[in-house]
Amino acid sequence: MKKIIWFGLFGAIAFNSLLVGCSTDNTIECPADYEGTLVTEENGLLGTWELTAIVAAKEVDITKDDVQNPKKDIYVQYTDCEKDSEYTFGPGRAYEFAQGQNASNCSNKLKIEGTWKLSSDILGLIGNCSAQNLKIVFNEGKSAFTTTSNYTITDVNGLTVQTDVTFTYTKTEATN
């Protein structure tokens, strides 16, 4: 009888600790939008920047053309819809990233809107309830910038390749 009471008491305590440990608060805390007037270094980023190059440090084949042709140039292996990628940075700190919006027959269209700031070559983006910080490098004329990150790419044969990938965006349209 004592064993039954102890097991019952232990079970009740264990069950109550589960209830106390659980929370029904499912609130998601999104990062705060960037605010304030632009500083001088940020004015050069205003406008639309189109994806013009993607280069990997290691060769990879992502084309389904039945030919083994790995390349470091990822951009030439992309479809028109994948290449159709651009950032637009506005004077009120608003930005938009769009993919597949201009090319024909794109099924995976993407549009992200948020706020941005540039400080010491770090481009901060807040959108879709997440924050991203990209180190960007401008070319000499500030008509293009690059950003490099490390990715794991799955090639056409299902093999994974971990490599640095550099994306180049070129200014197509200025915004005042």
XYZ file of C-alpha atoms in Angstrom:
176
model
C 0.000 0.000 0.000
C 2.851 2.386 0.882
C 4.409 1.702 -2.546
C 1.184 2.691 -4.291
C 1.008 5.949 -2.320
C 4.661 6.756 -3.040
C 4.272 5.983 -6.745
C 1.077 8.062 -6.834
C 2.743 10.955 -4.999
C 5.851 10.744 -7.194
C 3.674 10.626 -10.327
C 1.673 13.671 -9.203
C 4.861 15.650 -8.475
C 6.379 14.686 -11.826
C 3.187 15.641 -13.673
C 2.964 19.008 -11.875
C 6.601 19.788 -12.656
C 5.835 19.222 -16.333
C 2.931 21.650 -16.141
C 5.002 24.269 -14.340
C 7.880 23.854 -16.815
C 5.669 24.391 -19.854
C 4.760 27.829 -21.078
C 1.784 28.774 -23.196
C 3.443 32.040 -24.239
C 4.098 31.592 -27.967
C 5.041 35.224 -28.554
C 7.805 35.700 -31.105
C 10.123 38.632 -30.435
C 11.101 40.264 -33.724
C 14.115 42.572 -33.922
C 13.269 46.277 -33.935
C 13.321 48.058 -37.299
C 16.221 50.382 -38.052
C 15.229 54.027 -37.707
C 16.717 57.479 -38.102
C 18.099 59.593 -40.880
C 20.762 58.226 -43.186
C 24.391 59.132 -42.635
C 26.660 60.191 -45.500
C 28.169 56.735 -46.151
C 24.668 55.249 -46.544
C 23.586 57.602 -49.352
C 25.718 55.695 -51.870
C 23.647 52.569 -51.282
C 20.343 54.213 -52.245
C 18.808 52.684 -55.364
C 18.414 49.292 -57.008
C 21.230 46.733 -57.069
C 20.951 43.748 -59.421
C 22.677 40.390 -58.926
C 25.355 40.177 -61.641
C 27.776 37.474 -60.475
C 28.062 34.488 -58.121
C 31.488 32.883 -57.777
C 32.407 29.938 -55.538
C 35.905 29.276 -54.224
C 35.543 25.600 -55.250
C 34.170 24.159 -58.467
C 30.664 22.726 -58.291
C 28.226 21.418 -60.917
C 24.600 22.360 -60.253
C 23.286 22.037 -63.813
C 21.137 19.069 -64.802
C 22.558 18.772 -68.308
C 23.978 15.212 -68.084
C 27.504 16.608 -68.508
C 30.138 16.745 -65.762
C 31.047 20.414 -65.979
C 31.841 21.826 -62.543
C 32.579 25.525 -62.477
C 33.420 28.180 -59.928
C 31.024 30.502 -61.774
C 27.710 29.641 -60.157
C 25.871 32.492 -61.896
C 26.185 30.898 -65.358
C 24.669 27.701 -63.928
C 21.617 29.525 -62.540
C 18.283 29.738 -64.338
C 16.943 33.126 -65.437
C 14.549 33.081 -62.476
C 17.390 32.442 -60.012
C 19.510 35.190 -61.590
C 16.606 37.661 -61.328
C 17.532 38.973 -57.905
C 17.796 42.549 -56.683
C 17.929 44.779 -53.638
C 16.297 48.209 -53.562
C 17.376 50.535 -50.754
C 15.207 53.566 -50.036
C 15.931 56.860 -48.262
C 13.530 56.090 -45.401
C 15.557 52.989 -44.402
C 13.094 50.713 -46.222
C 14.528 47.970 -48.416
C 13.124 45.267 -50.648
C 14.787 42.061 -51.795
C 13.047 40.549 -54.817
C 13.766 37.338 -56.705
C 11.985 36.016 -59.786
C 9.811 39.106 -60.145
C 11.026 40.228 -63.602
C 11.963 36.996 -65.407
C 9.266 35.030 -67.238
C 7.441 32.020 -65.780
C 9.124 31.992 -62.363
C 7.371 29.710 -59.900
C 9.454 30.515 -56.804
C 8.966 34.255 -56.560
C 10.253 35.868 -53.394
C 9.848 39.352 -51.963
C 11.176 40.457 -48.574
C 10.646 43.947 -47.214
C 12.242 45.481 -44.174
C 14.663 48.125 -42.965
C 18.384 48.584 -43.485
C 21.468 50.394 -42.236
C 25.092 50.536 -43.355
C 27.886 51.039 -40.845
C 31.593 50.418 -41.504
C 30.888 48.127 -44.479
C 28.388 46.035 -42.502
C 24.965 46.027 -44.138
C 22.314 45.354 -41.521
C 18.973 44.039 -42.777
C 15.830 43.438 -40.762
C 12.984 41.668 -42.535
C 10.618 38.750 -42.020
C 11.207 38.941 -38.268
C 14.943 38.282 -38.582
C 18.170 40.276 -38.606
C 21.076 39.733 -40.976
C 24.477 41.441 -41.042
C 26.460 41.208 -44.276
C 30.015 42.431 -44.731
C 30.010 44.201 -48.070
C 32.910 45.489 -50.149
C 32.340 48.237 -52.718
C 34.320 48.425 -55.946
C 36.391 51.567 -56.556
C 33.578 53.473 -58.281
C 30.972 52.285 -55.746
C 28.892 50.982 -58.664
C 28.958 47.400 -57.331
C 29.366 45.606 -54.038
C 30.220 42.046 -53.077
C 29.336 39.942 -50.074
C 30.907 36.570 -49.259
C 29.506 33.792 -47.078
C 30.244 30.118 -46.567
C 27.658 27.712 -47.987
C 27.131 23.999 -48.299
C 26.089 23.364 -51.904
C 24.616 20.086 -53.092
C 25.834 19.319 -56.600
C 23.907 17.584 -59.363
C 25.091 14.161 -58.116
C 23.921 14.768 -54.540
C 27.415 15.408 -53.164
C 27.865 18.352 -50.820
C 30.609 20.913 -51.220
C 31.352 23.474 -48.519
C 32.774 26.632 -50.039
C 32.881 30.394 -49.809
C 30.543 32.034 -52.303
C 30.811 35.673 -53.386
C 27.719 37.488 -54.652
C 28.115 40.679 -56.706
C 25.344 43.265 -56.953
C 25.634 46.113 -59.470
C 23.766 49.407 -59.198
C 21.154 49.743 -61.922
C 19.110 52.662 -60.698
C 19.749 55.442 -58.215
C 17.105 56.627 -55.751
C 17.027 60.177 -54.456
